[in-house]
XYZ file of C-alpha atoms in Angstrom:
207
model
C 0.578 -0.212 0.324
C 1.209 3.418 -1.078
C 1.797 5.974 0.873
C -0.744 8.430 -0.897
C -3.588 5.451 -0.039
C -2.874 5.443 3.904
C -3.139 8.938 3.800
C -6.153 9.456 2.314
C -7.993 5.815 4.620
C -5.824 8.381 7.582
C -7.708 11.647 6.477
C -11.477 9.958 5.513
C -11.489 8.515 9.437
C -10.178 11.281 11.021
C -12.546 13.518 9.514
C -15.634 10.997 10.790
C -13.585 10.048 13.744
C -13.234 13.913 15.159
C -16.782 15.433 13.231
C -19.084 15.847 16.561
C -21.405 12.904 17.103
C -22.873 10.841 20.543
C -19.215 9.968 21.775
C -17.437 13.194 21.295
C -20.156 14.636 22.132
C -20.789 12.353 25.877
C -17.164 12.060 26.450
C -16.734 16.094 26.440
C -19.748 15.768 28.310
C -17.858 14.160 31.123
C -14.730 15.673 31.043
C -16.209 18.744 31.446
C -18.993 18.181 34.201
C -16.361 15.195 35.818
C -12.822 16.107 35.485
C -9.622 14.565 33.111
C -9.459 10.967 35.464
C -13.264 10.538 34.034
C -12.810 11.941 30.523
C -8.883 9.496 30.470
C -11.235 6.509 31.523
C -14.144 6.815 28.785
C -11.666 7.983 25.900
C -10.519 3.801 26.474
C -13.629 2.478 26.303
C -14.659 4.806 23.528
C -11.265 3.794 22.334
C -11.977 -0.012 22.315
C -15.137 0.122 21.390
C -14.161 1.710 18.178
C -11.365 -1.207 17.608
C -13.446 -4.150 18.072
C -15.537 -2.206 14.830
C -12.210 -1.865 12.588
C -11.840 -5.664 13.472
C -15.288 -6.550 12.804
C -14.898 -4.359 8.996
C -10.887 -5.230 8.515
C -12.402 -8.953 8.696
C -15.573 -8.988 6.330
C -17.903 -9.446 8.946
C -19.034 -5.549 8.486
C -20.580 -5.773 5.091
C -22.478 -9.203 6.231
C -23.886 -7.020 9.334
C -24.226 -4.406 6.822
C -26.535 -6.430 4.583
C -28.615 -8.391 7.417
C -31.573 -6.142 7.684
C -32.154 -7.926 11.133
C -28.840 -7.662 12.715
C -28.438 -3.715 11.366
C -31.962 -3.733 12.784
C -32.023 -4.940 16.301
C -28.588 -3.378 16.771
C -29.474 0.564 15.657
C -32.901 0.387 18.775
C -30.501 -0.961 21.252
C -28.425 1.946 20.074
C -31.336 4.723 20.164
C -32.463 2.718 23.474
C -28.924 3.879 24.906
C -28.777 7.147 23.476
C -32.682 7.629 24.918
C -31.231 6.765 28.210
C -28.314 8.651 28.332
C -30.623 11.868 26.854
C -32.668 10.887 30.830
C -29.499 11.077 32.486
C -28.035 14.523 31.281
C -31.916 15.757 31.318
C -32.150 15.279 35.242
C -28.977 16.739 35.615
C -30.132 19.829 34.000
C -33.371 19.638 36.496
C -31.088 18.643 39.917
C -30.330 22.455 41.684
C -27.102 21.125 42.057
C -24.850 18.891 40.682
C -24.260 15.062 42.693
C -20.687 13.901 42.117
C -20.518 10.847 43.660
C -16.793 9.329 43.746
C -17.112 6.228 41.595
C -17.548 8.993 39.344
C -14.004 9.154 38.612
C -13.730 5.219 38.252
C -13.966 2.486 35.881
C -17.873 3.159 35.538
C -17.074 5.514 32.568
C -14.855 2.999 30.875
C -17.837 0.954 30.361
C -19.613 3.589 29.441
C -17.424 4.792 26.884
C -17.295 0.777 25.865
C -21.134 0.419 25.194
C -21.479 3.714 23.701
C -19.632 2.552 19.860
C -20.349 -0.754 21.190
C -24.088 0.298 20.649
C -23.499 2.745 17.436
C -23.737 0.658 14.292
C -22.230 3.344 12.410
C -19.508 2.681 13.464
C -18.763 -0.124 11.028
C -20.431 1.372 8.347
C -17.571 4.851 8.757
C -14.603 1.664 9.010
C -15.726 0.612 6.093
C -16.437 4.081 4.336
C -13.345 5.098 5.231
C -10.783 1.688 4.547
C -12.503 1.447 1.201
C -10.919 5.405 0.141
C -7.004 3.593 -0.551
C -7.940 -0.120 -0.672
C -8.608 -2.244 -3.381
C -10.770 -5.155 -2.754
C -8.154 -7.745 -3.248
C -5.866 -6.044 -0.665
C -2.825 -7.222 1.153
C -4.123 -8.405 5.140
C -0.832 -6.853 5.820
C -1.664 -3.189 3.583
C -4.770 -3.686 5.684
C -4.083 -4.797 8.943
C -1.194 -1.057 8.616
C -4.797 1.031 7.699
C -6.555 -0.573 10.868
C -3.777 -0.386 13.170
C -3.464 3.484 11.923
C -7.353 4.525 12.573
C -6.894 2.648 15.812
C -4.321 5.108 16.888
C -6.328 8.161 14.835
C -9.351 7.256 17.550
C -8.034 7.055 20.470
C -6.153 10.323 19.861
C -9.263 12.468 19.125
C -10.811 10.437 22.022
C -7.215 11.170 24.798
C -7.295 14.539 22.785
C -10.965 15.279 23.820
C -10.508 14.542 27.747
C -7.765 17.089 27.736
C -9.779 19.298 26.319
C -12.266 19.523 27.881
C -11.760 19.222 30.765
C -8.516 22.493 31.309
C -10.143 24.809 34.102
C -11.305 27.409 32.395
C -13.252 25.037 30.212
C -14.375 23.585 33.365
C -15.218 26.618 35.388
C -17.637 27.684 32.046
C -19.493 24.490 32.611
C -20.274 24.978 36.085
C -21.622 28.445 35.129
C -23.592 27.639 32.686
C -24.357 24.030 33.560
C -27.932 23.797 33.560
C -27.775 24.933 29.796
C -24.976 22.146 28.915
C -26.632 19.680 30.264
C -30.155 20.623 28.812
C -28.658 20.848 25.288
C -26.326 17.525 25.961
C -30.146 15.946 26.583
C -31.700 16.970 23.204
C -29.116 16.601 21.022
C -29.070 12.705 22.299
C -32.980 12.828 22.518
C -32.706 13.832 18.498
C -29.243 11.252 17.709
C -31.418 8.850 19.728
C -34.835 8.918 18.003
C -33.426 9.046 14.341
C -31.632 5.952 14.877
C -35.026 4.439 15.925
C -36.665 5.860 13.107
C -34.616 4.794 11.062
C -34.384 0.936 12.836
C -38.216 0.655 12.608
C -37.642 2.444 8.909
C -35.405 -0.412 7.681
C -36.960 -2.772 10.191
C -39.376 -5.570 8.052
């Protein structure tokens, strides 16, 4: 695989990864409200979930999943319900008079939240397939496919860690504290819209 092809794949995947979406939005909200440690925990979970879909896409199972109406519908419904649950959590936080953060919020629960969030995102495998197809032929060598997948996995991890680091900066956390209710309400609305859109997509495609 040429350097130009690898660069095309990396750029395509980078654009998809850094674009606003449920994963980046949720990570930013956690980093602002809870702190850097929680954000980094969630970053690792998100990166692992993203890597899982990368392996699925690289081994060809992504195409099978995309072609299976039933499997894709089930995954979409699960992802939609999880997004709606996140919307409920954000809405409840927005309505609370004061933020409630327990000691456990800086632990491994955020890793699992990030992992589940990306595992329940069926659009991830489509993004992987689109990025890999930018510079790889259908008969590409295993080494080329492995290299491209590892590069994209690294980009995903860097993106999530960068979000956790930037949004946990003291100035940004202070701004969040000042406008906590407005931020949480906005996050809740965006999660709800994403969840309902995913649910609508699932039900429309369902046989």
